[in-house]
Coordinates of C-alpha atoms and ligand atoms in Angstrom, one line a residue:
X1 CA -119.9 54.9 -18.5
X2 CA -116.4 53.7 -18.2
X3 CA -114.8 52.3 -21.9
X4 CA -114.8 48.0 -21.3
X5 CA -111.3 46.8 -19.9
X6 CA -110.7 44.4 -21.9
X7 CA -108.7 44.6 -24.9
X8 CA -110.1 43.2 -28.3
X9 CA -107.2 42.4 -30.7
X10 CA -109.0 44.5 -33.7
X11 CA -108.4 41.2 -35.9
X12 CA -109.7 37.6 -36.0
X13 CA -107.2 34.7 -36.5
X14 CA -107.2 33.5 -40.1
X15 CA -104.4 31.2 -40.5
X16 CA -102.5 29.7 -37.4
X17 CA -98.9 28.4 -36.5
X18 CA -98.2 25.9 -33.7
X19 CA -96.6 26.2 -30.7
X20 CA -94.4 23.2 -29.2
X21 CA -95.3 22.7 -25.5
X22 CA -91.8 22.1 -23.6
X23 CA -91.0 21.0 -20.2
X24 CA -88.4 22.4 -18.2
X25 CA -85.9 19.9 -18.4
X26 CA -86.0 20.2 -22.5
X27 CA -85.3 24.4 -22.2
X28 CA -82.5 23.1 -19.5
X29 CA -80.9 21.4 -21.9
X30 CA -82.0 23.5 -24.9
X31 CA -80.2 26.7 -23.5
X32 CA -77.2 24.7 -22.3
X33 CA -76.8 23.0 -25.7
X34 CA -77.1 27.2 -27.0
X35 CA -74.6 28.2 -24.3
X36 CA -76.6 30.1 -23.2
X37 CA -77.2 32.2 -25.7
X38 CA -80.6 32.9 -26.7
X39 CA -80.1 33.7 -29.8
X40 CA -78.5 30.0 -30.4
X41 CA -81.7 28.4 -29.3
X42 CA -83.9 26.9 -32.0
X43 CA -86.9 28.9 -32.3
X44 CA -89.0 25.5 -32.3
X45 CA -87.8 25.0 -28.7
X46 CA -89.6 28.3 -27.4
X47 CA -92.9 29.0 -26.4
X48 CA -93.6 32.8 -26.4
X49 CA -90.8 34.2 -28.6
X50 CA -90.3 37.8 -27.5
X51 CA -86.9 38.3 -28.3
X52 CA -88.1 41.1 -30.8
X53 CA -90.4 42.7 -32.7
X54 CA -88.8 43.0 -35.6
X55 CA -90.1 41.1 -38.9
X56 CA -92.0 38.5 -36.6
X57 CA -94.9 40.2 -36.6
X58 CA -98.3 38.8 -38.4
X59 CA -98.8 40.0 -41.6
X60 CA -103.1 40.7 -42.6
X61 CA -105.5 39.1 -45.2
X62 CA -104.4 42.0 -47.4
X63 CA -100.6 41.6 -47.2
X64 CA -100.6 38.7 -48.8
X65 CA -103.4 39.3 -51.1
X66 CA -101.1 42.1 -51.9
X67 CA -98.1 39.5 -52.6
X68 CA -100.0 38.0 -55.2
X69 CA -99.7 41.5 -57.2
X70 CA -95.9 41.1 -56.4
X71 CA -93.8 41.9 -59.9
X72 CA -90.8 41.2 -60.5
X73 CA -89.2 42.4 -63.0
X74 CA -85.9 44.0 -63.0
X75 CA -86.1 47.7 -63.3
X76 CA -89.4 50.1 -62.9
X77 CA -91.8 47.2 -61.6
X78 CA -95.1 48.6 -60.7
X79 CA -94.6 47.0 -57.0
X80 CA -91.3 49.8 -56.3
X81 CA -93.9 52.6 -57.5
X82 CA -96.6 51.1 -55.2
X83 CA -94.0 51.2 -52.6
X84 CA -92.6 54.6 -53.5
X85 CA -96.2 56.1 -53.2
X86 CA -96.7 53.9 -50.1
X87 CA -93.8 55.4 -48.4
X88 CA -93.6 59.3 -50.0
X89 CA -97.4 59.8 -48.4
X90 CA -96.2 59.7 -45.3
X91 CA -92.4 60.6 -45.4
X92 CA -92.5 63.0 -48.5
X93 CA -88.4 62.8 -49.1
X94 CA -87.1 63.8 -52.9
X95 CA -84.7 59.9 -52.9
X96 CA -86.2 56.8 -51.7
X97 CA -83.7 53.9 -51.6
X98 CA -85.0 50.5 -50.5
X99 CA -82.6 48.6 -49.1
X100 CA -83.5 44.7 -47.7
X101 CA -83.4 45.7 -43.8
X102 CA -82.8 48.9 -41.6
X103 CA -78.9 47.9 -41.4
X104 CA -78.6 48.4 -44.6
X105 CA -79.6 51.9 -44.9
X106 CA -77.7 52.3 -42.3
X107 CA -74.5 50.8 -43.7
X108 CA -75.2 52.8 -46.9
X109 CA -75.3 55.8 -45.2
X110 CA -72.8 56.0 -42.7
X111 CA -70.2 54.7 -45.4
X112 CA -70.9 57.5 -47.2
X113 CA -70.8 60.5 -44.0
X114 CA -68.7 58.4 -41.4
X115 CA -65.3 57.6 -41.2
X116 CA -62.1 58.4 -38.5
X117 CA -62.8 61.8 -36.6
X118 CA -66.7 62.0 -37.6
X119 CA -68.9 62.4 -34.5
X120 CA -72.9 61.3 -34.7
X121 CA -74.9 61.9 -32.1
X122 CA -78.3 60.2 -31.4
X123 CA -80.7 60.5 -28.7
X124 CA -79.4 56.5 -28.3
X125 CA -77.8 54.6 -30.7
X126 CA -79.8 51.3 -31.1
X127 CA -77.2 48.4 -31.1
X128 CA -76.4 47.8 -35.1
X129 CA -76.9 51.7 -35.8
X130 CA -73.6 52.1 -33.4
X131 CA -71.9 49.4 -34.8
X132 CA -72.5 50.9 -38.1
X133 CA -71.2 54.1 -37.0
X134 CA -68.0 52.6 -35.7
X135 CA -67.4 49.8 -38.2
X136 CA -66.3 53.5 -39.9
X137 CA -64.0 54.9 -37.0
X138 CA -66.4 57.3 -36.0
X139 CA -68.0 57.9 -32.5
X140 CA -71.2 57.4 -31.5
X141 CA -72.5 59.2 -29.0
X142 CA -75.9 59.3 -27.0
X143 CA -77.5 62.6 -26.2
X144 CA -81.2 61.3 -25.0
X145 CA -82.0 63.3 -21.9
X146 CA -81.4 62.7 -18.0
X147 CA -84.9 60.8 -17.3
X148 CA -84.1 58.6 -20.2
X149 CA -81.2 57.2 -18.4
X150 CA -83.4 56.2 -15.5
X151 CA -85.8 53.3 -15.5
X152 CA -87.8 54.6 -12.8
X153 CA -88.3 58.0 -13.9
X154 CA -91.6 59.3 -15.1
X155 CA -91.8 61.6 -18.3
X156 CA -94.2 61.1 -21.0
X157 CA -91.4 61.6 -23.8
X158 CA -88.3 60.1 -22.2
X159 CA -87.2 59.5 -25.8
X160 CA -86.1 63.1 -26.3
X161 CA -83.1 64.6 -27.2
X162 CA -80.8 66.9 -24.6
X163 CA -81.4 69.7 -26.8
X164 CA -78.9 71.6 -24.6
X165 CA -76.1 68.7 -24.8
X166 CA -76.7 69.0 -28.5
X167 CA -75.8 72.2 -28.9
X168 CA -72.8 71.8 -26.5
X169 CA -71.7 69.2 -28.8
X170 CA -72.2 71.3 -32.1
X171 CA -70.6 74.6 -30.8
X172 CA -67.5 72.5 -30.0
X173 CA -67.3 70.0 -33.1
X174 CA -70.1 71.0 -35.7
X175 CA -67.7 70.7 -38.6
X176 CA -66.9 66.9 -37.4
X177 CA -71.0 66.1 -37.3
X178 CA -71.9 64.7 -40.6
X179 CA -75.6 64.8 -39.6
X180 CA -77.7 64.5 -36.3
X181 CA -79.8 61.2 -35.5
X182 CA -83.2 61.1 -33.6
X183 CA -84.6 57.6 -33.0
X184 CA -88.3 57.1 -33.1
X185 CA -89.1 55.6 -30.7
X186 CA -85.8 55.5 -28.5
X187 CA -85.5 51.4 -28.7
X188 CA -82.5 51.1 -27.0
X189 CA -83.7 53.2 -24.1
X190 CA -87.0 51.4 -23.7
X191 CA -89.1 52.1 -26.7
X192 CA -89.8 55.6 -25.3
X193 CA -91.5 58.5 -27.8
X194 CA -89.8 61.7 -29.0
X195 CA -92.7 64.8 -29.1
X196 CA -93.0 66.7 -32.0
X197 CA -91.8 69.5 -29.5
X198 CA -87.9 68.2 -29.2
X199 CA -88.5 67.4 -32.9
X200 CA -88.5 71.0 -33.3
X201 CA -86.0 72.3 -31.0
X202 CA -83.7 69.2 -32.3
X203 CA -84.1 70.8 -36.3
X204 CA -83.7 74.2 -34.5
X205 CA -80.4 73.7 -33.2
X206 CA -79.3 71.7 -36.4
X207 CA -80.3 75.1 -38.3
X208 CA -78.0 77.0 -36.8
X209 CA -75.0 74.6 -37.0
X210 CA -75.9 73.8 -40.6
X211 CA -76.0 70.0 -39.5
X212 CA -78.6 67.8 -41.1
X213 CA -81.1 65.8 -39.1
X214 CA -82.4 62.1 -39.6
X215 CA -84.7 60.3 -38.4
X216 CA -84.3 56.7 -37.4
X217 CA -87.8 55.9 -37.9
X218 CA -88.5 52.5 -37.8
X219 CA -91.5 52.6 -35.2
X220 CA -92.7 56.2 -36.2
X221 CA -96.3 54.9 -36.1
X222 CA -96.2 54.4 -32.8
X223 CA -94.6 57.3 -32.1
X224 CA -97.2 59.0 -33.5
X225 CA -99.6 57.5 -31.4
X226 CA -97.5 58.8 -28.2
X227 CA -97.4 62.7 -29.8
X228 CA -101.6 61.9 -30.3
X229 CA -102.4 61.0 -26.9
X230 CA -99.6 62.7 -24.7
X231 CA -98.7 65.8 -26.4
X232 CA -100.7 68.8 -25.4
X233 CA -102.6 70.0 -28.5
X234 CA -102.1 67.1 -30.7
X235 CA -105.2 64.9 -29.7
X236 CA -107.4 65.6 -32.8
X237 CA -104.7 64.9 -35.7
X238 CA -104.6 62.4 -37.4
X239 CA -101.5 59.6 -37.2
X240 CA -100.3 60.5 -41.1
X241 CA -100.4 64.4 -40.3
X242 CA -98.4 64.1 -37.4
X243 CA -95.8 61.7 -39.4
X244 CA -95.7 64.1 -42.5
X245 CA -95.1 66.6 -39.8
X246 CA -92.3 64.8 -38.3
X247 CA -90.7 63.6 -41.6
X248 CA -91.2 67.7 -42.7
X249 CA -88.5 68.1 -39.6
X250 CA -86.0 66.3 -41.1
X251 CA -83.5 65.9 -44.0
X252 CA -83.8 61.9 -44.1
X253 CA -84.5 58.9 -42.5
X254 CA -83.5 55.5 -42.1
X255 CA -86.1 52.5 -41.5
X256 CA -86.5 48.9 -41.1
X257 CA -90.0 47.8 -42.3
X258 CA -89.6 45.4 -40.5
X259 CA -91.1 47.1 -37.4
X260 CA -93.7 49.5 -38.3
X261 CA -93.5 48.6 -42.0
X262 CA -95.6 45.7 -40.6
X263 CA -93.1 43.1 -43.0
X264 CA -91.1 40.4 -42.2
X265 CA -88.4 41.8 -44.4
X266 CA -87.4 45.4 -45.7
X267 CA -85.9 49.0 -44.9
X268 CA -85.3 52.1 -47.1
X269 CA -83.2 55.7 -46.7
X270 CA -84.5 58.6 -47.9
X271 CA -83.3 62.2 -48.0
X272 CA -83.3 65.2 -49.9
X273 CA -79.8 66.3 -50.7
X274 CA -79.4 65.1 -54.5
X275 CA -75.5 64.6 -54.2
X276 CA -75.9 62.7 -51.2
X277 CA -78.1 60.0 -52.7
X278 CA -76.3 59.7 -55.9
X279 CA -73.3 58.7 -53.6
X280 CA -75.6 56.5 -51.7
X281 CA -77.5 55.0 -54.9
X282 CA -74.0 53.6 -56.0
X283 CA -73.1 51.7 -53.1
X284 CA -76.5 50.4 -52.9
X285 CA -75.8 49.0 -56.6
X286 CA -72.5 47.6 -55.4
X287 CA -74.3 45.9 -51.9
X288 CA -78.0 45.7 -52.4
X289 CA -79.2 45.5 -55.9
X290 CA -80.9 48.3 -58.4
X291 CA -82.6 51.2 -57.3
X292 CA -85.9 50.1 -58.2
X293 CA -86.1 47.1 -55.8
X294 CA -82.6 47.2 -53.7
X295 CA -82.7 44.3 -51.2
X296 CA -86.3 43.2 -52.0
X297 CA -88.3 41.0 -54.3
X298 CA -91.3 43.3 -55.9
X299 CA -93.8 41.1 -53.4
X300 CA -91.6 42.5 -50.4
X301 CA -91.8 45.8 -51.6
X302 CA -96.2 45.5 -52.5
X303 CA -96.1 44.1 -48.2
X304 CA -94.5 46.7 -47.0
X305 CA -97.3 49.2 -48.9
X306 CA -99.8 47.6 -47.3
X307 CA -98.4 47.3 -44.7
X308 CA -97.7 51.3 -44.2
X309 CA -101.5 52.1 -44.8
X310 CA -102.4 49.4 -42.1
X311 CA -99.8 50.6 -39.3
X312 CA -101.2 54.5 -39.0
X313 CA -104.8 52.7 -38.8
X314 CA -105.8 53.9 -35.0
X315 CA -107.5 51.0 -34.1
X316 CA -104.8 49.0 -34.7
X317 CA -102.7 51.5 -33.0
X318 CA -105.1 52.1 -29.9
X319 CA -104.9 48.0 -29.6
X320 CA -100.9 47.7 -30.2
X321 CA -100.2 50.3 -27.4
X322 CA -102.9 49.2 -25.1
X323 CA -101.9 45.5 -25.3
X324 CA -97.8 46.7 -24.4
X325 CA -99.4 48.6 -21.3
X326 CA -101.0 45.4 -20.6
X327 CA -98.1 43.5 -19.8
X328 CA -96.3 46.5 -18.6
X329 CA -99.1 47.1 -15.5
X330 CA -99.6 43.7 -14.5
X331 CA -96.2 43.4 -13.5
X332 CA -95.9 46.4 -12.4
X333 CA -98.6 45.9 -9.9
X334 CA -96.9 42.5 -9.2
X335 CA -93.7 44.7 -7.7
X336 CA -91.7 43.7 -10.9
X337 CA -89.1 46.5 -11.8
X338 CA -89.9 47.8 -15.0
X339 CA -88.6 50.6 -17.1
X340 CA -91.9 53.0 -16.8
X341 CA -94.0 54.6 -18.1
X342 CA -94.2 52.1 -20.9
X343 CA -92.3 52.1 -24.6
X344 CA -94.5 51.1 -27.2
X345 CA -93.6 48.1 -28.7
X346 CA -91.8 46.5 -25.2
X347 CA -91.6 46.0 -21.5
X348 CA -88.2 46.0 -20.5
X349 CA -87.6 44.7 -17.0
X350 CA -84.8 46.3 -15.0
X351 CA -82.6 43.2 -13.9
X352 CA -80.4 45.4 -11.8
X353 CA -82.6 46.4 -9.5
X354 CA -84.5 43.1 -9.0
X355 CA -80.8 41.1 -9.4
X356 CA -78.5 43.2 -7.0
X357 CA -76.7 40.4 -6.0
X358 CA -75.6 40.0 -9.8
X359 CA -72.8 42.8 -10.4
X360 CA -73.1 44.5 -14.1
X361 CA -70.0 42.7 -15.3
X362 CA -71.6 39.6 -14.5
X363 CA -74.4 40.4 -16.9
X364 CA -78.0 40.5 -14.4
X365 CA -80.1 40.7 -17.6
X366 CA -78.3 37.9 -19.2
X367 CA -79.3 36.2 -16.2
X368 CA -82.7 37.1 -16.3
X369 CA -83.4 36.3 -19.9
X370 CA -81.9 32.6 -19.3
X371 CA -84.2 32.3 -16.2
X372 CA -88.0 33.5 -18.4
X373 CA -86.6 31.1 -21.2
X374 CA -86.1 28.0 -18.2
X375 CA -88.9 28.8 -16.5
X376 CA -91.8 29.0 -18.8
X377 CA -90.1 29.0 -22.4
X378 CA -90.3 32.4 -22.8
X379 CA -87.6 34.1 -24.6
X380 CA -86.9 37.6 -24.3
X381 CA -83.5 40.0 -25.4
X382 CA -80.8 41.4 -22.8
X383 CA -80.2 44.8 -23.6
X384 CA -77.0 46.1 -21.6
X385 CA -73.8 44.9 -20.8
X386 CA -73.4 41.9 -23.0
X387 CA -75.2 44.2 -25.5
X388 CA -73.3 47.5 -25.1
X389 CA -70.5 46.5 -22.5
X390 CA -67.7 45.9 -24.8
X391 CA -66.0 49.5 -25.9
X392 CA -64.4 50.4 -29.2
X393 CA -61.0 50.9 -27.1
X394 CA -61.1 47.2 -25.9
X395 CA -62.8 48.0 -22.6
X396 CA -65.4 46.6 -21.0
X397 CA -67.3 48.5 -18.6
X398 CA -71.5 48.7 -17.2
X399 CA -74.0 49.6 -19.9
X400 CA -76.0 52.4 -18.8
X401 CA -78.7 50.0 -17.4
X402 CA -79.4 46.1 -17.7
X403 CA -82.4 45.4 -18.9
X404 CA -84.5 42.5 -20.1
X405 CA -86.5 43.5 -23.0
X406 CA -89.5 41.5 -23.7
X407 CA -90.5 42.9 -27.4
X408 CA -94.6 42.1 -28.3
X409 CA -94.1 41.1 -32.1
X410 CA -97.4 42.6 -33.8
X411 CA -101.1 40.8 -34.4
X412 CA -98.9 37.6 -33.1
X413 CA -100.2 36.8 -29.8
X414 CA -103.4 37.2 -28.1
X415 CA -103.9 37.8 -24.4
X416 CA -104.0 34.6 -22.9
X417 CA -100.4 34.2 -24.0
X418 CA -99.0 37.7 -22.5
X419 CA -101.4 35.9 -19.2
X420 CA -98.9 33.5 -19.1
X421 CA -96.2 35.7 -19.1
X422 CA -97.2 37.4 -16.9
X423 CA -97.4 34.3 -14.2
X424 CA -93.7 33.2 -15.5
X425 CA -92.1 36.8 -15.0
X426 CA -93.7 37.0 -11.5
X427 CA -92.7 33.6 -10.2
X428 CA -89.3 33.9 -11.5
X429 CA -89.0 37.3 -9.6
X430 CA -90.1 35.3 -6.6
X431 CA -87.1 33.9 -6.9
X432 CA -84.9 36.0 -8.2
X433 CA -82.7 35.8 -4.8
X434 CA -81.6 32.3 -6.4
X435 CA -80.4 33.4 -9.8
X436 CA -76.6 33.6 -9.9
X437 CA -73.9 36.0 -12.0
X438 CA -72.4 34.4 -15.5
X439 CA -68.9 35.2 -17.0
X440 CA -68.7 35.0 -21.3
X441 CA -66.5 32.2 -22.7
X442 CA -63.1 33.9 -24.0
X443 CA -62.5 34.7 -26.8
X444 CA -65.5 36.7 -26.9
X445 CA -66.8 37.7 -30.9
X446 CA -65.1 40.8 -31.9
X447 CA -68.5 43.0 -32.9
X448 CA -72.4 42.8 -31.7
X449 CA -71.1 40.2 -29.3
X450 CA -74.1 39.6 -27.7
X451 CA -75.4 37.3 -31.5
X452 CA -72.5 34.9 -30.7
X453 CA -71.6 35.2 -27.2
X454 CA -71.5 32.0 -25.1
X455 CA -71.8 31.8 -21.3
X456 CA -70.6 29.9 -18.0
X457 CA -72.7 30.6 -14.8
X458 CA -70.4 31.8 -12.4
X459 CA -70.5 29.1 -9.3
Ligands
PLP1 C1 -84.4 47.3 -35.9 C2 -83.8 48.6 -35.8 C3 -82.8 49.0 -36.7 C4 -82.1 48.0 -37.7 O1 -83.1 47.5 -38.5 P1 -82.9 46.0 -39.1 O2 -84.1 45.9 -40.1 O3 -83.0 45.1 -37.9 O4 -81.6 45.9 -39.8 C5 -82.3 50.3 -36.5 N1 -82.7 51.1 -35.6 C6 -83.7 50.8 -34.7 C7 -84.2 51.8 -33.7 C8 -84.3 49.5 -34.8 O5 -85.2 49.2 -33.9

């Protein structure tokens, strides 16, 4: 017999949080007050908040028993070893450093291996790992291969690496490559998977070149998930074998628990090279606090344990993939332009194909987003040229594509609520004929513009 369609969330509700109904005339004047910003509108003024997955996920019965345990003393608390073992079972690394968010490892890091005429390439930067990179003076450059680039293109790993590009770049500049970045999944390019195949041609390559690899692995469970069920020979694993294989890859990694450390707060590097940690360790004294607890209280740090052992479970993983497809094939079957097959923990809806009328430079997914939030309260995250438009050299030219990224935060809302957005996406694209180009209010922020940004529709 066929499996049942429907999808049971592998939970039952045990505390709940309200949601303020709005009308339309409140979001009009709630997104004009934010000028148009969606990130300036109060969170208490939207309905479905899918601006991201990241930290606003639900945490279980067991997280917060878990907080209880929290300790929090200074140094050598028994929450950072609960943590250490929580994190070293799956990504066995010699140095873990926690640090309070992903950004942080990141800023850590690339302090310490950046800097003028450095060159790190990913297979895409997301937004604050680029800005990381060239708050240094290095470049950042994305290597993720041609059918990652298009929305429409079909290719069950479109978060893969140009292995070939790669070693184009390497054979010319190795000795300016501090270390080679894989990001699991590809967020920036639609939450697509990497296979443990380009995993391996990826370390392959950096061999050679004597380049170390890291992973940027903040949703590495559901990765996983994508190697299980799409890569030929992997179907029998299990998720923490296939991550221990992917962490055995690399040299390091950077992570926000804040994704698939199912938290609402937390990150951590790791990596084996002894010199380079002591070099990271200090800073993260100077920035973050002691090595034993970095950015985090000891009850962070016993969450995020949890938390790890929760997020390779497969039926939550099974239910946190199916649920994205959801969303992704109702409106795909309602003509909706999407970025297919689907990332993991997102739809992302391709505003310049169902905007055409709205030039790049006049920001389509800006657009977009404003017109799910007016609509039906429903706030999702432009990710392209407000996000990436704005070039180190002062320029300002198309992002790759302009997308609309509605994130699903995780064990947060059930299916009646991605139901109804499903009905608000659709009727907006009805309309999308009506919706009109905006220009950004001068002077624009100097970094990650698209925070602080304010907008005028164009008339
Ligand atoms: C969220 C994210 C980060 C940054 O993590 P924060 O915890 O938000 O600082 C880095 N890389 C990717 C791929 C992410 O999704």
């Amino acid at each position: 017999m066929e499996p049942f369609r429907t999808i049971i969330e592998p939970f039952r509700i045990h505390a709940v949080e309200p949601i303020r109904m709005t009308t339309r005339d409140e979001r009009v004047e709630a997104i004009e007050l934010a000028g148009r910003n969606l990130f300036a509108v109060h969170a208490t003024d939207v309905m479905v908040d899918l601006l991201t997955d990241s930290g606003t996920g639900a945490m279980s019965r067991d997280q917060w028993a878990a907080i209880q345990h929290g300790d929090e003393s200074y140094a050598g608390s028994p929450s950072w070893f609960a943590f250490l073992d929580a994190v070293t079972e799956l990504w066995p690394f010699c140095h873990v450093i926690p640090t309070h968010q992903g950004r942080a490892a990141e800023k850590i890091l690339f302090s310490v291996i950046g800097g003028p005429g450095k060159v790190i390439p990913n297979n895409t930067h997301f937004d604050t790992t680029r800005a990381n990179v060239e708050a240094t003076g290095a470049e950042a450059v994305d290597l993720v291969i041609a059918e990652g680039r298009d929305p429409s293109a079909i290719h069950p790993f479109k978060g893969n690496m140009d292995v070939v590009a790669l070693e184009g770049l390497l054979a010319a500049r190795a000795a300016d490559v501090p270390v080679v970045f894989v990001t699991i999944t590809n967020n920036s390019g639609g939450g697509q998977p990497v296979s443990l195949e380009n995993l391996r041609a990826v370390r392959a390559v950096c061999d050679r070149f004597g380049v170390p690899l890291f992973l940027d692995a903040c949703r590495f469970a559901e990765n996983a998930w994508f190697i299980k069920t799409r890569e030929p020979g992997q179907a029998d694993r299990s998720i923490p074998d296939i991550v221990r294989e992917m962490a055995s890859l690399a040299h390091g990694m950077t992570m926000s628990a804040k994704k698939d450390g199912l938290a609402n707060i937390g990150g951590w590097l790791a990596m084996n090279d002894d010199h380079l940690a002591a070099a990271c360790r200090n800073l993260l004294i100077l920035t973050e606090g002691f090595p034993t607890y970095g950015g985090l209280a000891g009850r962070d740090l016993e969450a995020i344990a949890q938390g790890l052992r929760e997020v390779v479970a497969e039926d939550y993983l099974q239910y946190r993939i199916r649920s994205t497809a959801y969303l992704g094939d109702a409106l795909h079957a309602a003509g909706v332009p999407l970025v297919r097959p689907f990332g993991g923990h997102a739809i992302y809806l391709d505003a310049r194909a169902l905007l055409p009328q709205i030039p790049p430079l006049q920001y389509p997914g800006q657009a977009l987003a404003i017109a799910l939030y007016v609509e039906g309260g429903i706030r999702g995250c432009e990710i392209g040229t407000v996000m990436f438009g704005r070039h180190p050299d002062g320029s300002e030219g198309p992002a790759a594509m302009d997308l609309v990224r509605l994130a699903i935060p995780r064990r947060t809302y059930t299916q009646s609520h991605i139901d109804y957005v499903i009905e608000v996406v659709q009727r907006v694209a009805e309309r999308a004929t009506d919706l009109r180009g905006l220009r950004m209010v001068q002077p624009e922020p100097p970094s990650l513009r698209h925070f602080t940004a304010r907008f005028e529709p164009i008339a």
